[in-house]
Tab-separated table of C-alpha atoms and ligand atoms in Angstrom:
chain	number	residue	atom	x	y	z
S	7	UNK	CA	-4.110	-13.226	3.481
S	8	UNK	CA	-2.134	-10.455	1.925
S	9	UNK	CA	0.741	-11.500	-0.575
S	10	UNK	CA	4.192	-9.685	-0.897
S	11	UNK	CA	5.038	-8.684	-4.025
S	12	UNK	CA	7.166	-11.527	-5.719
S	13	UNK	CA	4.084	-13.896	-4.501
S	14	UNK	CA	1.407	-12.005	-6.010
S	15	UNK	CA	3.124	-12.432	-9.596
S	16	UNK	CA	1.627	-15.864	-9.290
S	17	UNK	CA	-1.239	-15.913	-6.980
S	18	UNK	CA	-2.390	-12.455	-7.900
S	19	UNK	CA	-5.346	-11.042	-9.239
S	20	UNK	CA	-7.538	-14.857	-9.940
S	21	UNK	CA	-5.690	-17.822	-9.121
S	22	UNK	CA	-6.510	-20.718	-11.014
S	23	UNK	CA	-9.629	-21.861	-12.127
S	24	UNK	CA	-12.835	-22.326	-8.927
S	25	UNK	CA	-14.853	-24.815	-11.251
S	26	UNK	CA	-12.147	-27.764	-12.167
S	27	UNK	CA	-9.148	-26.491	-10.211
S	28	UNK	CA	-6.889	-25.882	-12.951
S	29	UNK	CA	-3.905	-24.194	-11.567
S	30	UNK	CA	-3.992	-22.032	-14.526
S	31	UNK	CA	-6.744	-19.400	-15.385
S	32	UNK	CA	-8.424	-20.871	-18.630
S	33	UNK	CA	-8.306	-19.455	-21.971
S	34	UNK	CA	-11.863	-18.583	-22.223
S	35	UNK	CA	-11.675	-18.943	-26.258
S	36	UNK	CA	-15.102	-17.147	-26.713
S	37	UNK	CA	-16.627	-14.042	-28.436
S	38	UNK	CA	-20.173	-14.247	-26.647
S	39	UNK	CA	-22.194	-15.879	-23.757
S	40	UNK	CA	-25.457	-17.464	-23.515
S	41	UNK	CA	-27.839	-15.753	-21.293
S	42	UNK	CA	-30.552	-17.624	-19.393
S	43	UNK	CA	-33.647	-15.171	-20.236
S	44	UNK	CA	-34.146	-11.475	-21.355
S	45	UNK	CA	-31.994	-9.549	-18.927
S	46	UNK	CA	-30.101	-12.723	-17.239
S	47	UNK	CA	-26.702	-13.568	-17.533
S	48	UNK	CA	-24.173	-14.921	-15.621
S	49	UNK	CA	-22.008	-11.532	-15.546
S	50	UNK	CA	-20.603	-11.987	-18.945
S	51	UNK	CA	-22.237	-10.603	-22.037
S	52	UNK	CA	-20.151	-10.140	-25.463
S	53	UNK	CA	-15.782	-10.485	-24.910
S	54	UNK	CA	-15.171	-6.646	-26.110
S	55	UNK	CA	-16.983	-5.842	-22.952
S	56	UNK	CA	-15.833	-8.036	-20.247
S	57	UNK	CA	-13.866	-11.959	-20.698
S	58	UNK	CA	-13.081	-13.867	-17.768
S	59	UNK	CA	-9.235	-14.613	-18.746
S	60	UNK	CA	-8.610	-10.898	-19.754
S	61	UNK	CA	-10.515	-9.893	-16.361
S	62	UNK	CA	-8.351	-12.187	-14.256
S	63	UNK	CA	-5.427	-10.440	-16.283
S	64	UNK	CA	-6.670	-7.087	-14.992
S	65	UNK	CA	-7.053	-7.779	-11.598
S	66	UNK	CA	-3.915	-9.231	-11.856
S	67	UNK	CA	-2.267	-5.730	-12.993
S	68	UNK	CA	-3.993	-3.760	-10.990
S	69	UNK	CA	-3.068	-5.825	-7.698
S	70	UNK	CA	0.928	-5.295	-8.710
S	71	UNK	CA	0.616	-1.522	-9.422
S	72	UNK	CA	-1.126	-1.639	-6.358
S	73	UNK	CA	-4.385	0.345	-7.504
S	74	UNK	CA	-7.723	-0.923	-7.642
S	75	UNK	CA	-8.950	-0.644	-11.430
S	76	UNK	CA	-6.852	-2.709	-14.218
S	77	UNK	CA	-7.572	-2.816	-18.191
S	78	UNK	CA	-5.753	-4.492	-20.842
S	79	UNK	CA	-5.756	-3.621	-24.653
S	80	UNK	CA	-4.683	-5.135	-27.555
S	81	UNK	CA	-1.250	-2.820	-26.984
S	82	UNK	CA	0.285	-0.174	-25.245
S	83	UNK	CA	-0.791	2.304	-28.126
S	84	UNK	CA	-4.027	1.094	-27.784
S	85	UNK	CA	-3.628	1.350	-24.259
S	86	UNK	CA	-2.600	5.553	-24.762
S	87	UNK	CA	-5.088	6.012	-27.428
S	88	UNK	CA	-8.402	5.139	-25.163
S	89	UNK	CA	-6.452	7.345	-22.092
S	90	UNK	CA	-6.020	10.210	-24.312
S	91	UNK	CA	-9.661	9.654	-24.971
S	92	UNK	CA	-10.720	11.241	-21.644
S	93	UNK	CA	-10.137	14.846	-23.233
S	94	UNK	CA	-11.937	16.740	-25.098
S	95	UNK	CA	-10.954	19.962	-27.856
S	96	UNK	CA	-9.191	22.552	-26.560
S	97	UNK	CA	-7.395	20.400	-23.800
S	98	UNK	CA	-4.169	20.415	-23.620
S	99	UNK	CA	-1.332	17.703	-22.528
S	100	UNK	CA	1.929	18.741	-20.508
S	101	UNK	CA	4.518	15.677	-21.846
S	102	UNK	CA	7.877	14.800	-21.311
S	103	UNK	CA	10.564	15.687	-23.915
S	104	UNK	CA	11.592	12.053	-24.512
S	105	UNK	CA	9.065	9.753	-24.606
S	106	UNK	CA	8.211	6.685	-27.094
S	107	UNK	CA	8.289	7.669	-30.275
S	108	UNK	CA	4.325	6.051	-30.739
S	109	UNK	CA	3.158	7.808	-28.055
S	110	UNK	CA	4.166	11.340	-29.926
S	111	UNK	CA	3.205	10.624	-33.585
S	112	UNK	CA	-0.656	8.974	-31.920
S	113	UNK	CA	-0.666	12.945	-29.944
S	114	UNK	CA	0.875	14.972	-32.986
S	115	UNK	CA	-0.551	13.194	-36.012
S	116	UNK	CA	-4.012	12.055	-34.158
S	117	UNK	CA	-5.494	13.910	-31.230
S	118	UNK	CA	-3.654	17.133	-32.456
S	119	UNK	CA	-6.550	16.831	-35.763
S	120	UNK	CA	-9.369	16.863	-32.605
S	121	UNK	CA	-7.439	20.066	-31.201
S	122	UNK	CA	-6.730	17.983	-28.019
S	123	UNK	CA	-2.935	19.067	-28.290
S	124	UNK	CA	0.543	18.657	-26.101
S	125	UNK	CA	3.334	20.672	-24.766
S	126	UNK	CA	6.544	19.151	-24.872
S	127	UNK	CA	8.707	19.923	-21.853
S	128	UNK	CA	11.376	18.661	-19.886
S	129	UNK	CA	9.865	17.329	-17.006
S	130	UNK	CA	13.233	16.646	-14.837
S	131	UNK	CA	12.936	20.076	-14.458
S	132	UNK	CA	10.048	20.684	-11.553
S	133	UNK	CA	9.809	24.615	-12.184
S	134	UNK	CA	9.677	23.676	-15.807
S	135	UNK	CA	6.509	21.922	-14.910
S	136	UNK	CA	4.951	24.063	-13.101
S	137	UNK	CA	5.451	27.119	-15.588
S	138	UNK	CA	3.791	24.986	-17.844
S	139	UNK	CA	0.854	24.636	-16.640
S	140	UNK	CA	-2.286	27.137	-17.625
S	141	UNK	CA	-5.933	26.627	-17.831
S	142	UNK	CA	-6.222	24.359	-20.790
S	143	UNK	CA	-3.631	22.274	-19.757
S	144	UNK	CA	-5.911	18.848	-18.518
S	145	UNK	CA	-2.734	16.552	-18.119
S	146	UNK	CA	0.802	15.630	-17.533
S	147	UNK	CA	2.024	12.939	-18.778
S	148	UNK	CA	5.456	11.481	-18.390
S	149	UNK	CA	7.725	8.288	-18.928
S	150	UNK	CA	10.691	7.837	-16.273
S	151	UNK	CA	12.792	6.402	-17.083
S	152	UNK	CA	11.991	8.107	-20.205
S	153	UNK	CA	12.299	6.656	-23.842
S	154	UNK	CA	15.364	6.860	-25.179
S	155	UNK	CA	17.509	8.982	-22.831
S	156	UNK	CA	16.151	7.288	-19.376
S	157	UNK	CA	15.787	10.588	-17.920
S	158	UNK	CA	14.130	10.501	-14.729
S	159	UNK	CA	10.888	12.311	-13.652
S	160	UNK	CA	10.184	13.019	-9.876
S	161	UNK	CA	6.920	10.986	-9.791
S	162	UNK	CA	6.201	12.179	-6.440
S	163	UNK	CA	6.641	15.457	-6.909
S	164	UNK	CA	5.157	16.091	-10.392
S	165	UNK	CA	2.133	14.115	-8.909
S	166	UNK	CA	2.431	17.092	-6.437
S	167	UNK	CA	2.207	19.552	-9.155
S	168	UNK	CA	-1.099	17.911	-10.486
S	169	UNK	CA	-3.048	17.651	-7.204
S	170	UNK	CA	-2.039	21.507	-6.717
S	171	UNK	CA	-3.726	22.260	-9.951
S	172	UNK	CA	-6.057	19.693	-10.301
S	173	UNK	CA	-4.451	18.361	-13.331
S	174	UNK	CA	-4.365	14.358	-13.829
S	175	UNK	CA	-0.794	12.951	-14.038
S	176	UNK	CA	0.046	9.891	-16.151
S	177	UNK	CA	2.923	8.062	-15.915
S	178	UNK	CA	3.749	5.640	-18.665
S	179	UNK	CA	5.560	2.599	-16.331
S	180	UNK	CA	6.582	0.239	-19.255
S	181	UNK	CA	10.396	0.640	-18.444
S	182	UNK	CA	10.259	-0.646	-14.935
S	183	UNK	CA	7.175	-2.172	-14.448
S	184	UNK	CA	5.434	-2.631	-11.240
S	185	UNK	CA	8.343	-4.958	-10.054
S	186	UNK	CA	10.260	-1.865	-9.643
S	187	UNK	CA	8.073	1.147	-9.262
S	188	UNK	CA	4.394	1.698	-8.504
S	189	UNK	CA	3.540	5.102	-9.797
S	190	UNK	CA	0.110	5.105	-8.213
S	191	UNK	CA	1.413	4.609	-4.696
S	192	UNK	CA	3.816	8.060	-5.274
S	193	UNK	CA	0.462	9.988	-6.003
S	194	UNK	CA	-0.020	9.196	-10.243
S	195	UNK	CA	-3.519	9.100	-11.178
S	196	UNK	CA	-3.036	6.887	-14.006
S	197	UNK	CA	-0.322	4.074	-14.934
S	198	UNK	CA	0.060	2.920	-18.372
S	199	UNK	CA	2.094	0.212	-19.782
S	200	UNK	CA	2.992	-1.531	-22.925
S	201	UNK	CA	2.887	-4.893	-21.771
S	202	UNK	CA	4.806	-6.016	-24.677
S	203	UNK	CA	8.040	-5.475	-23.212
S	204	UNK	CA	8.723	-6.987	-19.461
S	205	UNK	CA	5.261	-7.480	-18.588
S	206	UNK	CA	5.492	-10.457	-21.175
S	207	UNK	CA	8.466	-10.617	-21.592
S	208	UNK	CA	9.625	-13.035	-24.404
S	209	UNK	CA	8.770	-11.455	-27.028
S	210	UNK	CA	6.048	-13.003	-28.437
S	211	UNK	CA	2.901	-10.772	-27.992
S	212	UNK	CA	1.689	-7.332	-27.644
S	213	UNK	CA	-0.620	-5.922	-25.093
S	214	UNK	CA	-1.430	-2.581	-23.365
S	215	UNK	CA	-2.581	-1.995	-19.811
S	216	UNK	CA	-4.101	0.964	-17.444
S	217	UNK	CA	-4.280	1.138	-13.813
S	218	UNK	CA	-6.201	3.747	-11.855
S	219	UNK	CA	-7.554	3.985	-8.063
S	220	UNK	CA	-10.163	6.376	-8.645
S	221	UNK	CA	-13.827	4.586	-9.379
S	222	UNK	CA	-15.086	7.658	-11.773
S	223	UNK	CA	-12.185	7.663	-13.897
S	224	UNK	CA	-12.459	4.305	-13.966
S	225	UNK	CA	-15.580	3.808	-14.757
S	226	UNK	CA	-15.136	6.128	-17.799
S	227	UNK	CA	-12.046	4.469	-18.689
S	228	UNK	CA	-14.083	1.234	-19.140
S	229	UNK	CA	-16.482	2.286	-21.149
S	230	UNK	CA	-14.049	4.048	-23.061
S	231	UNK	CA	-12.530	0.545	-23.565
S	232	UNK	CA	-15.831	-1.166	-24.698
S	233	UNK	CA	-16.762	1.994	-27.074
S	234	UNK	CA	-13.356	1.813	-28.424
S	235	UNK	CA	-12.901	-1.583	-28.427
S	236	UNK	CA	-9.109	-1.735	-28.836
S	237	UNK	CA	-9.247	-4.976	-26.409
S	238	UNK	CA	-6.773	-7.695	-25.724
S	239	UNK	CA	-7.858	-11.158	-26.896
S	240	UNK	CA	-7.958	-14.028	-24.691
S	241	UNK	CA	-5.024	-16.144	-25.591
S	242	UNK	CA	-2.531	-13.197	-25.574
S	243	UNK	CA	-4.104	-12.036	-21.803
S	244	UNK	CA	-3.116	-16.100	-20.981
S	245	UNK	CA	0.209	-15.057	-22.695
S	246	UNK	CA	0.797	-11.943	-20.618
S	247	UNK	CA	-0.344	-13.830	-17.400
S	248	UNK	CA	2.307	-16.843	-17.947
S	249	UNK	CA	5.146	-14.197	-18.509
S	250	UNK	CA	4.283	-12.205	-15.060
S	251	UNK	CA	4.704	-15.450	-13.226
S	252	UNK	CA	8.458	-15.115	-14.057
S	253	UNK	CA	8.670	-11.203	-13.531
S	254	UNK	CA	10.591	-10.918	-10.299
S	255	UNK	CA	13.425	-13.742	-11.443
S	256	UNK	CA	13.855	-11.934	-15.110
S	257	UNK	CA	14.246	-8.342	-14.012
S	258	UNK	CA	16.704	-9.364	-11.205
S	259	UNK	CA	18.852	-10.481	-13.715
S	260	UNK	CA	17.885	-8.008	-16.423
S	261	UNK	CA	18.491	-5.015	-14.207
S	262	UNK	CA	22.271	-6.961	-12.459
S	263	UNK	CA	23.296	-7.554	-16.329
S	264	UNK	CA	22.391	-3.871	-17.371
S	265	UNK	CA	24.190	-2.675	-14.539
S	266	UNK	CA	27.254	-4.320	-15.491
S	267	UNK	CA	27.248	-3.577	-19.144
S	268	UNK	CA	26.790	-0.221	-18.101
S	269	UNK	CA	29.714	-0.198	-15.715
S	270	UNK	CA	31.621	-1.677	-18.200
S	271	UNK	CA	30.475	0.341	-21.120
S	272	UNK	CA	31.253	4.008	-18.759
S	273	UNK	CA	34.380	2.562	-18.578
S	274	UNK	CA	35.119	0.737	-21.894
S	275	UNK	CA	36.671	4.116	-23.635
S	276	UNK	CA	34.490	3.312	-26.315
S	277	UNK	CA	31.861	5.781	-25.579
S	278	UNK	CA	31.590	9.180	-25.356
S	279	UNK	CA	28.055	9.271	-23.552
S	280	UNK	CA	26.332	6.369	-21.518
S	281	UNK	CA	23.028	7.066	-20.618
S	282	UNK	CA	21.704	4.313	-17.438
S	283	UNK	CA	19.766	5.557	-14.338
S	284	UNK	CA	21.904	3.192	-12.486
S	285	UNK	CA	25.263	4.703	-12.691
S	286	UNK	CA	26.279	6.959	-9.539
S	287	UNK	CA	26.957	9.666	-12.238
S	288	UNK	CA	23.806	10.073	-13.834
S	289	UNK	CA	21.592	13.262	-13.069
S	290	UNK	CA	18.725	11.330	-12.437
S	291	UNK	CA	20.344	8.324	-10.087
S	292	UNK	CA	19.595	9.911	-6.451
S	293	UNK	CA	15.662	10.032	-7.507
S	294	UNK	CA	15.386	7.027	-9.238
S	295	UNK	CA	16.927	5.236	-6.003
S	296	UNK	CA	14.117	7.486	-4.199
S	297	UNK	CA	11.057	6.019	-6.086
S	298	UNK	CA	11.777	2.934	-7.506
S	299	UNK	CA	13.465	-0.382	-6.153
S	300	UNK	CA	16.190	-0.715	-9.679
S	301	UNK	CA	16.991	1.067	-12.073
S	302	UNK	CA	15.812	-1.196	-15.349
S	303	UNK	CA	17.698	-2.754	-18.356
S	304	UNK	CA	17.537	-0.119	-21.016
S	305	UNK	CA	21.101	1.859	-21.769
S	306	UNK	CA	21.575	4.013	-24.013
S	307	UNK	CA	25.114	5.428	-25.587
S	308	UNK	CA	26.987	7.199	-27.749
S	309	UNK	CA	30.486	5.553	-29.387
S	310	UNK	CA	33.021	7.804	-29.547
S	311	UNK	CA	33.380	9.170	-32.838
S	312	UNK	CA	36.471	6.794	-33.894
S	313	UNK	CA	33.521	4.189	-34.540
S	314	UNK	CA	30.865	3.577	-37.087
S	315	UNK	CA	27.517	2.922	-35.940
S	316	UNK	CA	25.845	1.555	-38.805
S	317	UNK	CA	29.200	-0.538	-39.027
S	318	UNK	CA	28.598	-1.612	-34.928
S	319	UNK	CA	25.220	-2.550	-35.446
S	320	UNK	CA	25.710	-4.757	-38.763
S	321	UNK	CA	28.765	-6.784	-36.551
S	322	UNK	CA	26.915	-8.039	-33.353
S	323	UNK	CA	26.571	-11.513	-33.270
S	324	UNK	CA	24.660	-12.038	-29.804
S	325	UNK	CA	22.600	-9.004	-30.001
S	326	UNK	CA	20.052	-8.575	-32.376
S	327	UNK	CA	18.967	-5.600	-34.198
S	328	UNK	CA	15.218	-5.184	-33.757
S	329	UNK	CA	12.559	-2.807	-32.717
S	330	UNK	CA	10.920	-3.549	-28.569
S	331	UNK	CA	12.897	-4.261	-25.787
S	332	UNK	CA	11.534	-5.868	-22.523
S	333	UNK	CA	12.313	-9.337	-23.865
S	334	UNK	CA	14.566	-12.061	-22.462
S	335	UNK	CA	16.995	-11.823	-25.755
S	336	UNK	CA	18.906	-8.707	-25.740
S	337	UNK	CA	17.835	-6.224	-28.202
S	338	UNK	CA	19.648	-3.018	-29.879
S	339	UNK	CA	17.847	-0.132	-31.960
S	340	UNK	CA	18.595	2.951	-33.494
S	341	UNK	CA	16.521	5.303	-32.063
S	342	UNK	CA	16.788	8.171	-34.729
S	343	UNK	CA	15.707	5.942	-38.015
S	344	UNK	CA	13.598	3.475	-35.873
S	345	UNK	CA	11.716	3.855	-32.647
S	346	UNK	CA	12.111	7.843	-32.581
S	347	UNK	CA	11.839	7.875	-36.308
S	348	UNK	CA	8.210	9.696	-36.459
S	349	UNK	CA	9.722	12.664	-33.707
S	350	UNK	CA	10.842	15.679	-36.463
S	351	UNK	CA	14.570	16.035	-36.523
S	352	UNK	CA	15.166	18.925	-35.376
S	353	UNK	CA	12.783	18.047	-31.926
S	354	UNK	CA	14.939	14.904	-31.890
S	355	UNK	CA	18.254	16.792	-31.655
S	356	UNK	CA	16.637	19.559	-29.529
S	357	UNK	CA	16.529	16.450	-27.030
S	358	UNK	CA	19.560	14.643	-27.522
S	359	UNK	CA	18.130	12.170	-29.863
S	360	UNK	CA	21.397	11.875	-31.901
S	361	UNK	CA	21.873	10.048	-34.985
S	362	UNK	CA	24.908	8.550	-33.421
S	363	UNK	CA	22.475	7.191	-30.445
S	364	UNK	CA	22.191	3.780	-29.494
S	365	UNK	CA	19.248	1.737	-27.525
S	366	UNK	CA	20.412	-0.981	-25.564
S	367	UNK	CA	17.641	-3.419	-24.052
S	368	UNK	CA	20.040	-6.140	-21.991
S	369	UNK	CA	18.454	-9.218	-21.697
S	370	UNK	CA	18.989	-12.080	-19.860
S	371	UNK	CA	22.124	-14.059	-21.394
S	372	UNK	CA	25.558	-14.201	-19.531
S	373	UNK	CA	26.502	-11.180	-19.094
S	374	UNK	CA	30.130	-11.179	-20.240
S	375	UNK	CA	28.691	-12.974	-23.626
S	376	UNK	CA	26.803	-9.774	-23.776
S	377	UNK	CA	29.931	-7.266	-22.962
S	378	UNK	CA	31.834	-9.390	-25.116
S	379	UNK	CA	29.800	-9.114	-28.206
S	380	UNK	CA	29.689	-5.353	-27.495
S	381	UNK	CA	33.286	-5.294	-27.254
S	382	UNK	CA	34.104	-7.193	-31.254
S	383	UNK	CA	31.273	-5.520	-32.754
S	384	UNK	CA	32.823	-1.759	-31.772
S	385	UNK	CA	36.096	-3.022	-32.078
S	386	UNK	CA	35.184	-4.159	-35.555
S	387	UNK	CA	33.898	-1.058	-36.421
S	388	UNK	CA	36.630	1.846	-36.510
S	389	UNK	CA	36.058	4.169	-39.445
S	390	UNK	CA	38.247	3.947	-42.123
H	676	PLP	C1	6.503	-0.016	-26.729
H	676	PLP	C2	6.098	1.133	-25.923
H	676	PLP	C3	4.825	1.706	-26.045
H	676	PLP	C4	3.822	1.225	-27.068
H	676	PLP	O1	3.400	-0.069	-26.808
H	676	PLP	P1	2.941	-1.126	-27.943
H	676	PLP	O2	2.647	-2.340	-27.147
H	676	PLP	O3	4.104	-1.275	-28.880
H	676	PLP	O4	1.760	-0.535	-28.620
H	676	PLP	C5	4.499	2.742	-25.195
H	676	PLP	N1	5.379	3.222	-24.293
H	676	PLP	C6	6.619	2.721	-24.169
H	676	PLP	C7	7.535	3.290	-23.145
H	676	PLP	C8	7.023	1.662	-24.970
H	676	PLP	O5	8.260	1.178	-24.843
């Protein structure tokens, strides 16, 4: 029988346990596996390579992106790092102009010393895309809603671009997950997450996942994995499991409380920019309706220059200051000194990574605890 979507979060990839009927899959503590002669095993040789509670984990994320190939890492980084492995020197990456700050410095300060290097474009802009592209170009690869600004990419249509010039287009998923959007059914070739954030969801663990449908890129992708060996340990794939039981009930409210505090923050006076996919206003709300079923839980604004932000962030009470997002407390950053901190300055105001910026990820608390907050920390925060 086939499962709908908010069913498969729990029965999904391996239910259970077949040998004692634990409704849980097992942690399978264990770095190796005894073999019954030269050559014989039991389909498990050494835990970088294959373990059964990280495979059920896999299956698992590959069944919700709906694609047939899953991987988990020890993080999303680690996650980018063995994807960005499938080129060689002299490739070159088409990316989006705001995307996680990680995923530059690993391209800039990393594969950029192999001479597999990046274009940074605005990918919003289709004909931007496509001007882009030229014969060393191997990739594009793009976050929507992207990281910090939530700018939305036209998965459909940038996959599009890639089939048309046989370029492989990756979409980094992390801000919706597959609750929401499912790049691989809108023509992506590969999905990446950092399953730190939602996928988990309290946080308490990091982890990194890959999706693909195609068996020869997947098949490279897994050795890739094993030579690499970035992999995720058993206990935090158990981890990651337990929190995607609970995926469909957390981003309902995460995405109803963002939209709200978003509302309310347009509103408020208090801001003189409010970045959220979700608002009728923003550029990219008619095609994030188009190719995804929400529009997430990260905001990100601007007070209006009456208020201090170093001021704001030092008087919330609720909300704490922290790097991540994705987790059932509410968490706020500053982009500019902390996630975004390894983009160069001037890139970062090229994009409309402002110092004045601030990263919202609403969590799951009462909502009008979480407005209220907002409202005495700004209010608390006029400049002198
Ligand atoms: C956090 C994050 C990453 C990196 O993941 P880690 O698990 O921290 O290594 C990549 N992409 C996005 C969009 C992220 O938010």
């Amino acid at each position: 029988m086939s499962y709908r979507r908010n069913s498969l979060l729990i029965h999904g990839g391996i239910d259970g346990d077949e040998t004692t009927g634990a409704v849980n899959v097992p942690v399978y503590q264990t770095s190796t596996y005894k073999q019954d002669g030269l050559g014989k095993n039991r389909g498990w040789e050494y835990s970088r390579t294959g373990n059964p509670t990280r495979a059920a984990l896999e299956k698992l994320i590959a069944d919700l992106e709906e694609g047939q190939y899953g991987l988990a890492f020890a993080s999303g980084l680690a996650a980018i790092n063995t994807v960005l492995s499938l080129f060689k020197a002299g490739d070159k990456l088409i990316v989006s102009d705001n995307i996680y700050g990680g995923t530059f410095r690993i391209l800039d300060n990393v594969f950029k010393n192999f001479n597999i290097t990046y274009k940074i474009v605005d990918t919003s802009d289709l004909e931007a895309v496509e001007n882009a592209i030229d014969e060393d170009v191997k990739a594009i690869y793009i976050e929507t809603p992207a990281n910090p600004l939530l700018t939305i990419t036209d998965i459909e249509a940038v996959s599009a671009i890639g089939k048309k010039h046989n370029k492989l287009v990756i979409v980094d998923n992390t801000f919706l997950t597959p609750y929401l959007q499912r790049p691989l059914t809108l023509g992506a070739d590969i999905v990446i997450h950092s399953g730190t954030k939602y996928l988990g969801g309290h946080s308490d663990t990091i982890s990194g996942f890959v999706v693909v449908n195609d068996k020869q890129l997947a098949d490279r992708l897994y050795y890739l994995q094993n030579a690499i060996g970035g992999v995720l340990a058993p206990w935090d794939s158990f981890l990651i499991i337990r929190g995607i039981k609970t995926l469909s009930v957390r981003m309902d409210r995460h995405v109803a409380n963002a939209q709200k505090v978003a509302e309310w923050l347009a509103e408020s006076g208090y801001v003189s920019k409010v970045y959220y996919p979700g608002l009728k206003t923003d550029p990219g709300y008619e095609i994030q309706k188009k190719q995804a079923d929400g529009a997430g839980a990260m905001i990100s604004f601007v007070l209006d220059e009456k208020y201090d932000y170093r001021v704001f962030f030092e008087k919330l009470q609720l909300i704490t200051l922290a790097e991540s997002l994705g987790g059932v407390e509410s968490l706020v950053c500053h982009p500019a000194t902390m996630t975004h901190a390894a983009i160069p300055a001037d890139i970062r105001k090229e994009v409309g990574i402002v110092d004045e910026l601030i990263r919202l990820s609403v969590g799951i608390e009462d909502v009008d605890d979480l407005i209220s907050d907002l409202k005495q920390a700004i209010g608390n925060s006029v400049k002198a």
